[in-house]
Amino acid sequence: MRVAFSSLAVAAFGALTHAATLANICAKSYAQASLPSDDFYPGITIDPTSVVTNAVLNTTVTGQNMYPDATFDYCNVTFAYSHTGRGDQVYVTYWLPAPSNFQNRYLSTGGGGLAINSGSMSLPGGIIYGAVAGLTDGGFGGFNNQFDSVFLIQNGTVNWESVFMFGYQAHHELSSLGKEFTKKFFNMSNTKLYSYYQGCSEGGREGWSQVQRFGDEWDGAITGAPAFRFSHQQTQHLYSGVVEKTIGYYPPPCELAKIVNETIAACDPLDGKTDGVVSRTDLCQLNFNINSTVGKPYYCAATVASQNPFGPGSAAAPAQNGTVSAQAVAVAAEILKGLHDSQGRRAYLSYQPAATFDDATTQYDSATGAWGVQISGLGAEWPARFLQLKNTSTLASLNNVTYDTLRDWMLQGWQMYQDTLQTTWPDLTPFHKAGGKVLHFHGESDNSIPTASSVHYHESVRKIMYPNMSFNQSTAALGDWYRLFLVPGAAHCAANPLQPNGPFPQTNLAVLIDWVEKNIVPTTLNATVLQGPYIGTKQQICAWPLRPMWTNNGTIMECQYDQASINTWLYDFDAFKQPVY
Ligand SMILES: *[C@@H]1O[C@H](CO)[C@@H](O)[C@H](O)[C@H]1NC(C)=O
Ligand SMILES: *[C@@H]1O[C@H](CO)[C@@H](O)[C@H](O)[C@H]1NC(C)=O
Ligand SMILES: *[C@@H]1O[C@H](CO)[C@@H](O)[C@H](O)[C@H]1NC(C)=O
Ligand SMILES: *[C@@H]1O[C@H](CO)[C@@H](O)[C@H](O)[C@H]1NC(C)=O
Ligand SMILES: *[C@@H]1O[C@H](CO)[C@@H](O)[C@H](O)[C@H]1NC(C)=O
Ligand SMILES: *[C@@H]1O[C@H](CO)[C@@H](O)[C@H](O)[C@H]1NC(C)=O
Ligand SMILES: *[C@@H]1O[C@H](CO)[C@@H](O)[C@H](O)[C@H]1NC(C)=O
Ligand SMILES: *[C@@H]1O[C@H](CO)[C@@H](O)[C@H](O)[C@H]1NC(C)=O
Ligand SMILES: *[C@@H]1O[C@H](CO)[C@@H](O)[C@H](O)[C@H]1NC(C)=O
Ligand SMILES: *[C@@H]1O[C@H](CO)[C@@H](O)[C@H](O)[C@H]1NC(C)=O
Ligand SMILES: *[C@@H]1O[C@H](CO)[C@@H](O)[C@H](O)[C@H]1NC(C)=O
Ligand SMILES: *[C@@H]1O[C@H](CO)[C@@H](O)[C@H](O)[C@H]1NC(C)=O
Ligand SMILES: [Ca+2]
């Protein structure tokens, strides 16, 4: 029976394609024979005995933000390599499409938080576009082990190799080996292998770490809401708590949630379409007085404890019933203003109005019946582990932590990790010369990485790359190969349940492939409503610095140039003497 079935399969498909089937090439021996040769990457030795393969047929993925629903087959290959003389072990996994679906493409994928990969979440995004898709464990002792678990050898002693691997080295190895493995696996000789990257958050930073260093590594990269300017970004997670401590008021989460809901309701129509989506947080910043929320009644039912790996979780909370206080509004306004030091100099930027105040989430003390500060997870780990080199994920308290302390931590981490984690190198000449394209996007209601952080980097690149051109000339020149899209209403690397009618760019890799392989420039970015009554509706997203405005009673969207709005996105960090890119 088995033989008869195989013959039938060959008879049916073999004549058409002359290609192997997934089942017969997804074998350990075939993968071993396809490994890059020993001298391919100096300093790296692949262990052929470590190869593990298995074929996965007819698997289905649904409900993802970064790629559409799909059903597909793939070969799952994992192997290990070591760095000569180091005795370490780094594991990489590649999913390979069926030969009949392979379209001469390779895709690297990244992680989130302090993880260098996203498990199997991102890999389907490559397979469904005919790409081999890869991820790495960074050499951190397993695919589920995060960078922070291996960062210290002992208190005070840094495992610098892990910093370089997380910073950029592991990704360069992943794609170099992955592309060579792909070429050998699919018997490519002189055919061009298109090489791509896709990642969001820390994965967005990982993408930039390569674009900034290795000009010809990728033909195109999708970098979502990147966690770059790493020291500033991690430290700013603590800012909201320090605002509460400084003002001396710890708002119940419901009170801040009410301020957000009122902000969304008031700013929604400013973009010309009353759809529950604040597509113009800049107009919100210019026109909405947050003080108008004082006195609004709020109520939230009691909740149980919950956890969030990428931010502060929430402790159990009693029912909250009250009216928005002037103190809560003062906290919200100070958070939105961004970090300034005691001399009034700006140290960093902040979230856009209409984003939720996740970093400001307070914690209920059932013993005292009072709300108090809940120290941000990623924020606290930064000074505790990465600056003070203590094997702990949190700070004992925010006692003695002032706005100036936060500024100093930003500077300290910036110096310490300038060449590894900071990831804001603004001169992209080698990448541009090699013909690379970047599709950079960021949710305009992101509550974990401020949207303006992406705008600031884009503007740094524009000014460094095109110093002698006007704003419009340099924006156009940069837009030939690097485009930034702010996604209306979207949260952190995801659609936003509070603004469900907003679009999300779910088909980014298809758009990038068209840009790279067919020169179809994404003047606007394709996006889809992913939830709510309008699920499936297509929308277009404007490219920065153009801003969306709906006309004809919300039926036509235009991408407009609006200097006053653009100006709200531009920052000068005068708390630091050196330029902050
Ligand atoms: C693939 O799986 C679906 C159910 O998920 C099933 O209906 C279909 O018959 C399967 N196709 C093949 C070729 O096995
Ligand atoms: C892929 O292979 C790895 C390594 O053998 C294994 O841990 C993982 O479960 C496999 N994944 C799937 C979906 O088969
Ligand atoms: C750090 O602490 C964790 C437990 O919190 C422990 O498992 C680990 O071995 C410690 N690492 C070092 C380097 O001390
Ligand atoms: C590559 O070539 C070898 C040798 O001819 C063959 O066995 C194998 O099936 C080919 N692989 C693919 C993906 O076509
Ligand atoms: C905010 O609005 C959402 C619906 O968009 C609702 O579920 C939530 O309860 C509201 N929060 C408050 C505090 O009113
Ligand atoms: C909001 O109210 C505070 C406190 O009364 C006041 O200092 C501040 O100027 C007001 N802001 C605006 C924009 O009206
Ligand atoms: C909230 O408090 C107000 C005033 O004390 C009261 O009228 C209202 O019933 C309370 N709401 C809920 C849901 O408990
Ligand atoms: C390392 O530092 C942590 C945090 O301060 C502390 O809990 C732990 O005891 C220290 N470990 C050693 C071996 O000193
Ligand atoms: C905080 O500052 C006070 C006064 O300068 C000092 O006595 C105390 O030790 C400090 N606490 C911490 C945790 O650094
Ligand atoms: C910019 O203009 C200055 C002065 O005109 C000139 O010296 C410099 O070479 C120009 N730089 C570039 C990148 O064109
Ligand atoms: C983008 O959307 C346009 C208009 O709906 C469509 O024609 C085009 O095929 C889409 N591009 C991609 C890559 O999906
Ligand atoms: C404008 O759009 C709203 C919502 O779709 C609709 O209720 C209203 O009738 C429209 N007004 C005009 C003048 O067409
Ligand atoms: Ca709107």
Tab-separated table of C-alpha atoms in Angstrom, residues 123-497:
chain	number	residue	atom	x	y	z
A	123	LEU	CA	8.097	31.223	11.132
A	124	PRO	CA	4.806	30.579	9.285
A	125	GLY	CA	5.029	34.169	8.032
A	126	GLY	CA	7.907	33.037	5.806
A	127	ILE	CA	6.617	29.622	4.753
A	128	ILE	CA	3.383	31.020	3.362
A	129	TYR	CA	5.387	33.281	1.025
A	130	GLY	CA	7.620	30.460	-0.178
A	131	ALA	CA	10.541	31.373	2.086
A	132	VAL	CA	12.734	29.280	4.314
A	133	ALA	CA	12.228	30.823	7.771
A	134	GLY	CA	14.800	30.766	10.565
A	135	LEU	CA	15.233	31.535	14.249
A	136	THR	CA	18.087	31.225	16.749
A	137	ASP	CA	18.460	30.470	20.443
A	138	GLY	CA	21.403	32.886	20.593
A	139	GLY	CA	23.484	30.265	22.365
A	140	PHE	CA	21.479	30.915	25.538
A	141	GLY	CA	21.047	27.228	26.382
A	142	GLY	CA	17.713	26.540	24.691
A	143	PHE	CA	15.096	28.174	22.496
A	144	ASN	CA	13.049	29.217	25.520
A	145	ASN	CA	15.975	30.708	27.437
A	146	GLN	CA	16.071	34.463	27.398
A	147	PHE	CA	19.122	36.702	27.237
A	148	ASP	CA	18.827	37.852	30.864
A	149	SER	CA	19.119	34.284	32.152
A	150	VAL	CA	22.679	34.002	30.830
A	151	PHE	CA	23.842	37.631	31.012
A	152	LEU	CA	25.707	37.268	34.325
A	153	ILE	CA	28.353	34.678	35.122
A	154	GLN	CA	28.333	35.813	38.735
A	155	ASN	CA	27.144	39.026	40.334
A	156	GLY	CA	29.381	41.719	38.878
A	157	THR	CA	30.760	39.520	36.078
A	158	VAL	CA	29.182	40.014	32.670
A	159	ASN	CA	28.973	37.233	30.098
A	160	TRP	CA	29.935	39.626	27.322
A	161	GLU	CA	29.586	36.957	24.674
A	162	SER	CA	25.856	36.839	25.413
A	163	VAL	CA	25.651	40.616	24.970
A	164	PHE	CA	27.277	40.463	21.547
A	165	MET	CA	25.136	37.497	20.550
A	166	PHE	CA	21.916	39.204	21.640
A	167	GLY	CA	23.082	42.555	20.325
A	168	TYR	CA	23.706	41.455	16.743
A	169	GLN	CA	26.047	38.517	16.262
A	170	ALA	CA	23.558	35.642	16.578
A	171	HIS	CA	21.347	37.146	13.890
A	172	HIS	CA	24.201	37.587	11.479
A	173	GLU	CA	25.098	33.941	11.938
A	174	LEU	CA	21.467	32.820	11.662
A	175	SER	CA	20.956	34.453	8.279
A	176	SER	CA	24.418	33.662	6.885
A	177	LEU	CA	24.053	29.966	7.682
A	178	GLY	CA	20.364	29.964	6.779
A	179	LYS	CA	20.891	31.383	3.310
A	180	GLU	CA	23.686	28.919	2.508
A	181	PHE	CA	21.669	26.004	3.904
A	182	THR	CA	18.687	27.093	1.800
A	183	LYS	CA	20.754	27.242	-1.392
A	184	LYS	CA	22.165	23.774	-0.842
A	185	PHE	CA	18.889	22.253	0.336
A	186	PHE	CA	17.052	23.433	-2.789
A	187	ASN	CA	19.959	22.833	-5.202
A	188	MET	CA	20.108	26.525	-6.128
A	189	SER	CA	23.054	27.286	-8.344
A	190	ASN	CA	22.987	30.727	-9.878
A	191	THR	CA	19.405	31.592	-9.032
A	192	LYS	CA	19.062	34.677	-6.855
A	193	LEU	CA	17.974	33.923	-3.283
A	194	TYR	CA	15.985	36.874	-1.943
A	195	SER	CA	16.694	37.486	1.692
A	196	TYR	CA	14.277	39.099	4.152
A	197	TYR	CA	13.800	39.904	7.797
A	198	GLN	CA	10.621	40.309	9.825
A	199	GLY	CA	10.341	41.164	13.504
A	200	CYS	CA	8.594	43.498	15.946
A	201	SER	CA	9.572	45.067	19.286
A	202	GLU	CA	12.876	43.441	20.340
A	203	GLY	CA	12.566	41.681	16.982
A	204	GLY	CA	12.410	45.116	15.357
A	205	ARG	CA	15.616	46.091	17.144
A	206	GLU	CA	17.269	42.865	16.018
A	207	GLY	CA	16.372	43.717	12.427
A	208	TRP	CA	17.893	47.176	12.723
A	209	SER	CA	21.028	45.696	14.334
A	210	GLN	CA	21.704	43.954	11.017
A	211	VAL	CA	20.592	46.717	8.647
A	212	GLN	CA	22.960	49.091	10.472
A	213	ARG	CA	25.959	46.742	10.236
A	214	PHE	CA	25.693	44.261	7.390
A	215	GLY	CA	24.761	46.090	4.224
A	216	ASP	CA	24.215	43.154	1.907
A	217	GLU	CA	22.675	40.718	4.370
A	218	TRP	CA	19.077	41.308	3.339
A	219	ASP	CA	17.210	42.593	0.327
A	220	GLY	CA	14.473	43.813	2.611
A	221	ALA	CA	13.634	44.122	6.299
A	222	ILE	CA	10.381	44.662	8.178
A	223	THR	CA	11.089	46.315	11.499
A	224	GLY	CA	8.031	46.848	13.691
A	225	ALA	CA	8.010	49.074	16.793
A	226	PRO	CA	11.725	48.460	17.384
A	227	ALA	CA	13.080	48.354	20.939
A	228	PHE	CA	16.126	50.312	19.834
A	229	ARG	CA	17.748	53.218	21.657
A	230	PHE	CA	17.797	50.355	24.123
A	231	SER	CA	19.052	52.098	27.246
A	232	HIS	CA	16.602	54.981	26.881
A	233	GLN	CA	13.784	52.605	25.980
A	234	GLN	CA	14.236	50.237	28.906
A	235	THR	CA	14.738	53.064	31.393
A	236	GLN	CA	11.676	54.959	30.193
A	237	HIS	CA	9.505	52.056	31.371
A	238	LEU	CA	10.257	53.309	34.908
A	239	TYR	CA	9.311	56.907	34.190
A	240	SER	CA	5.565	56.511	34.827
A	241	GLY	CA	6.163	55.060	38.287
A	242	VAL	CA	8.592	57.832	39.143
A	243	VAL	CA	5.996	60.390	38.003
A	244	GLU	CA	3.488	58.883	40.453
A	245	LYS	CA	6.048	58.895	43.228
A	246	THR	CA	7.085	62.489	42.473
A	247	ILE	CA	3.511	63.778	42.326
A	248	GLY	CA	2.572	61.577	45.276
A	249	TYR	CA	-0.526	60.059	43.738
A	250	TYR	CA	-1.096	56.437	42.700
A	251	PRO	CA	-4.195	56.348	40.495
A	252	PRO	CA	-6.306	53.180	40.540
A	253	PRO	CA	-5.889	51.607	37.069
A	254	CYS	CA	-9.555	52.269	36.317
A	255	GLU	CA	-9.034	56.001	36.734
A	256	LEU	CA	-6.267	56.074	34.089
A	257	ALA	CA	-8.327	53.748	31.879
A	258	LYS	CA	-11.150	56.277	32.049
A	259	ILE	CA	-8.792	59.085	31.028
A	260	VAL	CA	-7.738	56.960	28.036
A	261	ASN	CA	-11.341	56.244	27.040
A	262	GLU	CA	-12.225	59.915	27.282
A	263	THR	CA	-9.163	60.795	25.221
A	264	ILE	CA	-10.142	58.299	22.522
A	265	ALA	CA	-13.711	59.570	22.443
A	266	ALA	CA	-12.633	63.225	22.221
A	267	CYS	CA	-9.830	62.754	19.673
A	268	ASP	CA	-11.477	60.161	17.423
A	269	PRO	CA	-13.320	62.750	15.224
A	270	LEU	CA	-10.249	64.986	14.807
A	271	ASP	CA	-9.109	62.764	11.898
A	272	GLY	CA	-12.359	63.405	10.023
A	273	LYS	CA	-13.928	60.016	10.717
A	274	THR	CA	-15.782	59.043	13.875
A	275	ASP	CA	-14.884	55.361	13.970
A	276	GLY	CA	-13.428	54.912	17.457
A	277	VAL	CA	-9.886	55.196	16.056
A	278	VAL	CA	-7.541	58.064	16.917
A	279	SER	CA	-5.680	58.227	13.614
A	280	ARG	CA	-4.194	61.604	14.508
A	281	THR	CA	-2.643	61.529	17.964
A	282	ASP	CA	-0.770	64.670	16.906
A	283	LEU	CA	-4.039	66.601	16.531
A	284	CYS	CA	-5.090	65.078	19.849
A	285	GLN	CA	-1.938	66.471	21.441
A	286	LEU	CA	-2.537	69.891	19.878
A	287	ASN	CA	-6.274	70.182	20.520
A	288	PHE	CA	-7.371	68.023	23.427
A	289	ASN	CA	-7.112	69.358	26.970
A	290	ILE	CA	-6.771	66.339	29.197
A	291	ASN	CA	-7.991	68.474	32.131
A	292	SER	CA	-11.479	68.111	30.679
A	293	THR	CA	-11.560	64.554	32.013
A	294	VAL	CA	-11.526	65.722	35.641
A	295	GLY	CA	-14.795	64.753	37.336
A	296	LYS	CA	-15.793	62.021	34.885
A	297	PRO	CA	-17.195	58.984	36.727
A	298	TYR	CA	-15.399	55.673	36.352
A	299	TYR	CA	-16.200	52.149	37.438
A	300	CYS	CA	-14.358	48.855	36.992
A	301	ALA	CA	-15.347	45.522	38.470
A	302	ALA	CA	-12.929	43.609	40.702
A	303	THR	CA	-10.243	41.642	38.824
A	304	VAL	CA	-7.973	38.692	39.515
A	305	ALA	CA	-4.187	38.760	39.072
A	306	SER	CA	-2.770	38.458	35.533
A	307	GLN	CA	0.704	38.244	34.027
A	308	ASN	CA	2.271	39.940	31.037
A	309	PRO	CA	5.739	38.785	29.914
A	310	PHE	CA	6.456	42.032	28.019
A	311	GLY	CA	5.337	44.500	30.676
A	312	PRO	CA	3.897	44.853	34.108
A	313	GLY	CA	1.237	42.299	34.913
A	314	SER	CA	-1.629	43.295	37.136
A	315	ALA	CA	-2.225	42.191	40.692
A	316	ALA	CA	-5.693	41.339	41.971
A	317	ALA	CA	-7.750	44.519	42.292
A	318	PRO	CA	-10.985	45.401	44.058
A	319	ALA	CA	-13.878	47.127	42.297
A	320	GLN	CA	-12.976	50.749	41.554
A	321	ASN	CA	-15.674	53.376	41.595
A	322	GLY	CA	-14.998	57.093	41.598
A	323	THR	CA	-14.553	60.230	39.565
A	324	VAL	CA	-11.371	61.242	37.746
A	325	SER	CA	-9.274	63.432	40.046
A	326	ALA	CA	-7.089	66.407	39.179
A	327	GLN	CA	-4.152	64.448	40.597
A	328	ALA	CA	-4.695	61.537	38.204
A	329	VAL	CA	-4.839	63.969	35.308
A	330	ALA	CA	-1.634	65.601	36.543
A	331	VAL	CA	0.029	62.148	36.535
A	332	ALA	CA	-1.239	61.393	33.028
A	333	ALA	CA	-0.155	64.787	31.685
A	334	GLU	CA	3.338	64.468	33.184
A	335	ILE	CA	3.739	60.981	31.692
A	336	LEU	CA	2.722	62.237	28.253
A	337	LYS	CA	5.179	65.116	28.515
A	338	GLY	CA	8.122	62.685	28.696
A	339	LEU	CA	11.176	62.658	30.952
A	340	HIS	CA	12.775	65.992	31.791
A	341	ASP	CA	15.564	66.375	34.314
A	342	SER	CA	15.560	68.698	37.341
A	343	GLN	CA	16.898	71.509	35.154
A	344	GLY	CA	13.941	71.199	32.807
A	345	ARG	CA	15.981	69.671	29.985
A	346	ARG	CA	14.335	66.964	27.926
A	347	ALA	CA	15.837	63.488	28.392
A	348	TYR	CA	13.278	61.393	26.522
A	349	LEU	CA	9.958	61.225	24.708
A	350	SER	CA	6.784	59.397	25.699
A	351	TYR	CA	3.688	57.576	24.511
A	352	GLN	CA	1.092	59.307	22.350
A	353	PRO	CA	-2.223	60.420	23.851
A	354	ALA	CA	-4.840	57.599	23.450
A	355	ALA	CA	-2.244	54.906	24.312
A	356	THR	CA	-3.008	53.063	27.543
A	357	PHE	CA	-0.839	53.876	30.568
A	358	ASP	CA	0.565	50.382	31.118
A	359	ASP	CA	3.791	51.495	32.783
A	360	ALA	CA	1.695	53.476	35.303
A	361	THR	CA	-0.314	50.456	36.452
A	362	THR	CA	-0.534	50.642	40.246
A	363	GLN	CA	-0.849	47.755	42.649
A	364	TYR	CA	-3.450	47.336	45.360
A	365	ASP	CA	-2.315	46.597	48.901
A	366	SER	CA	-5.124	44.695	50.542
A	367	ALA	CA	-3.578	45.212	53.983
A	368	THR	CA	-3.682	49.006	53.812
A	369	GLY	CA	-6.458	49.370	51.236
A	370	ALA	CA	-4.202	51.755	49.306
A	371	TRP	CA	-2.852	51.791	45.763
A	372	GLY	CA	0.922	51.959	45.379
A	373	VAL	CA	3.601	51.866	42.726
A	374	GLN	CA	4.126	48.647	40.772
A	375	ILE	CA	7.654	48.719	39.413
A	376	SER	CA	7.731	48.019	35.667
A	377	GLY	CA	9.205	44.614	34.792
A	378	LEU	CA	11.530	45.383	31.884
A	379	GLY	CA	12.182	48.855	33.287
A	380	ALA	CA	13.398	47.658	36.674
A	381	GLU	CA	15.518	44.835	35.297
A	382	TRP	CA	17.527	47.333	33.277
A	383	PRO	CA	19.297	49.167	36.139
A	384	ALA	CA	19.232	46.193	38.508
A	385	ARG	CA	20.723	43.540	36.255
A	386	PHE	CA	22.222	45.329	33.262
A	387	LEU	CA	23.699	48.401	34.972
A	388	GLN	CA	24.321	47.282	38.548
A	389	LEU	CA	25.105	43.695	37.445
A	390	LYS	CA	23.028	42.043	40.158
A	391	ASN	CA	21.333	38.736	39.543
A	392	THR	CA	17.821	40.057	40.019
A	393	SER	CA	14.981	41.083	37.748
A	394	THR	CA	13.757	44.001	39.777
A	395	LEU	CA	14.630	46.953	41.981
A	396	ALA	CA	13.835	46.711	45.677
A	397	SER	CA	11.972	50.029	45.402
A	398	LEU	CA	11.906	53.347	43.597
A	399	ASN	CA	13.176	55.063	46.762
A	400	ASN	CA	15.726	57.715	45.805
A	401	VAL	CA	14.961	57.235	42.105
A	402	THR	CA	14.344	60.681	40.629
A	403	TYR	CA	13.981	62.071	37.110
A	404	ASP	CA	17.724	62.790	37.234
A	405	THR	CA	18.417	59.169	38.217
A	406	LEU	CA	16.514	58.008	35.136
A	407	ARG	CA	18.477	60.401	32.942
A	408	ASP	CA	21.722	59.080	34.411
A	409	TRP	CA	20.690	55.451	33.898
A	410	MET	CA	19.894	56.232	30.270
A	411	LEU	CA	23.371	57.711	29.845
A	412	GLN	CA	25.130	54.914	31.729
A	413	GLY	CA	23.489	52.149	29.668
A	414	TRP	CA	23.992	54.096	26.462
A	415	GLN	CA	27.756	54.201	27.086
A	416	MET	CA	27.944	50.624	28.321
A	417	TYR	CA	26.014	49.104	25.425
A	418	GLN	CA	26.536	51.693	22.684
A	419	ASP	CA	28.120	49.088	20.395
A	420	THR	CA	25.751	46.212	21.126
A	421	LEU	CA	22.235	46.977	22.351
A	422	GLN	CA	21.666	50.686	21.685
A	423	THR	CA	21.125	50.018	17.942
A	424	THR	CA	20.685	53.581	16.675
A	425	TRP	CA	23.580	53.844	14.209
A	426	PRO	CA	22.080	56.300	11.712
A	427	ASP	CA	24.395	55.937	8.694
A	428	LEU	CA	22.854	53.223	6.533
A	429	THR	CA	25.031	53.851	3.473
A	430	PRO	CA	26.207	50.225	2.953
A	431	PHE	CA	22.652	48.883	3.185
A	432	HIS	CA	21.373	51.543	0.811
A	433	LYS	CA	24.234	50.967	-1.641
A	434	ALA	CA	23.465	47.250	-1.669
A	435	GLY	CA	19.899	48.067	-2.716
A	436	GLY	CA	18.170	47.135	0.556
A	437	LYS	CA	14.644	48.238	1.470
A	438	VAL	CA	13.228	48.832	4.953
A	439	LEU	CA	9.565	48.753	5.855
A	440	HIS	CA	9.373	50.212	9.370
A	441	PHE	CA	6.016	50.447	11.151
A	442	HIS	CA	4.833	51.433	14.611
A	443	GLY	CA	1.383	51.477	16.249
A	444	GLU	CA	0.327	55.050	16.933
A	445	SER	CA	-1.221	53.968	20.260
A	446	ASP	CA	1.736	51.778	21.278
A	447	ASN	CA	1.846	51.471	25.086
A	448	SER	CA	5.241	49.815	25.439
A	449	ILE	CA	7.579	51.547	22.991
A	450	PRO	CA	6.686	55.169	22.286
A	451	THR	CA	5.701	55.729	18.659
A	452	ALA	CA	7.805	58.864	18.490
A	453	SER	CA	10.888	56.721	19.156
A	454	SER	CA	10.571	55.368	15.617
A	455	VAL	CA	9.979	58.825	14.148
A	456	HIS	CA	13.087	60.117	15.919
A	457	TYR	CA	15.295	57.404	14.418
A	458	HIS	CA	13.824	57.882	10.951
A	459	GLU	CA	14.596	61.595	11.215
A	460	SER	CA	18.149	60.833	12.419
A	461	VAL	CA	18.764	58.631	9.387
A	462	ARG	CA	17.253	61.245	7.077
A	463	LYS	CA	19.502	64.007	8.422
A	464	ILE	CA	22.669	61.871	8.443
A	465	MET	CA	22.094	60.395	4.991
A	466	TYR	CA	20.941	63.572	3.242
A	467	PRO	CA	22.495	66.468	5.150
A	468	ASN	CA	22.333	68.948	2.303
A	469	MET	CA	18.751	68.446	1.237
A	470	SER	CA	15.586	70.172	2.375
A	471	PHE	CA	13.112	68.301	4.575
A	472	ASN	CA	10.944	67.378	1.598
A	473	GLN	CA	13.852	66.452	-0.671
A	474	SER	CA	15.529	64.265	1.921
A	475	THR	CA	12.251	62.633	2.922
A	476	ALA	CA	11.613	61.730	-0.704
A	477	ALA	CA	15.163	60.440	-1.220
A	478	LEU	CA	14.977	58.292	1.909
A	479	GLY	CA	11.510	57.080	0.959
A	480	ASP	CA	12.983	55.395	-2.100
A	481	TRP	CA	14.361	52.700	0.192
A	482	TYR	CA	13.264	53.289	3.810
A	483	ARG	CA	9.647	54.062	4.670
A	484	LEU	CA	8.028	54.543	8.074
A	485	PHE	CA	4.310	53.920	8.631
A	486	LEU	CA	2.460	54.908	11.814
A	487	VAL	CA	-0.476	52.550	12.222
A	488	PRO	CA	-3.665	54.349	13.355
A	489	GLY	CA	-4.970	53.107	16.691
A	490	ALA	CA	-2.623	50.117	16.854
A	491	ALA	CA	-1.068	49.026	20.138
A	492	HIS	CA	2.329	47.355	20.644
A	493	CYS	CA	2.934	45.062	17.652
A	494	ALA	CA	-0.759	44.267	17.706
A	495	ALA	CA	-4.225	45.517	16.994
A	496	ASN	CA	-5.751	47.472	19.893
A	497	PRO	CA	-8.913	46.200	21.594
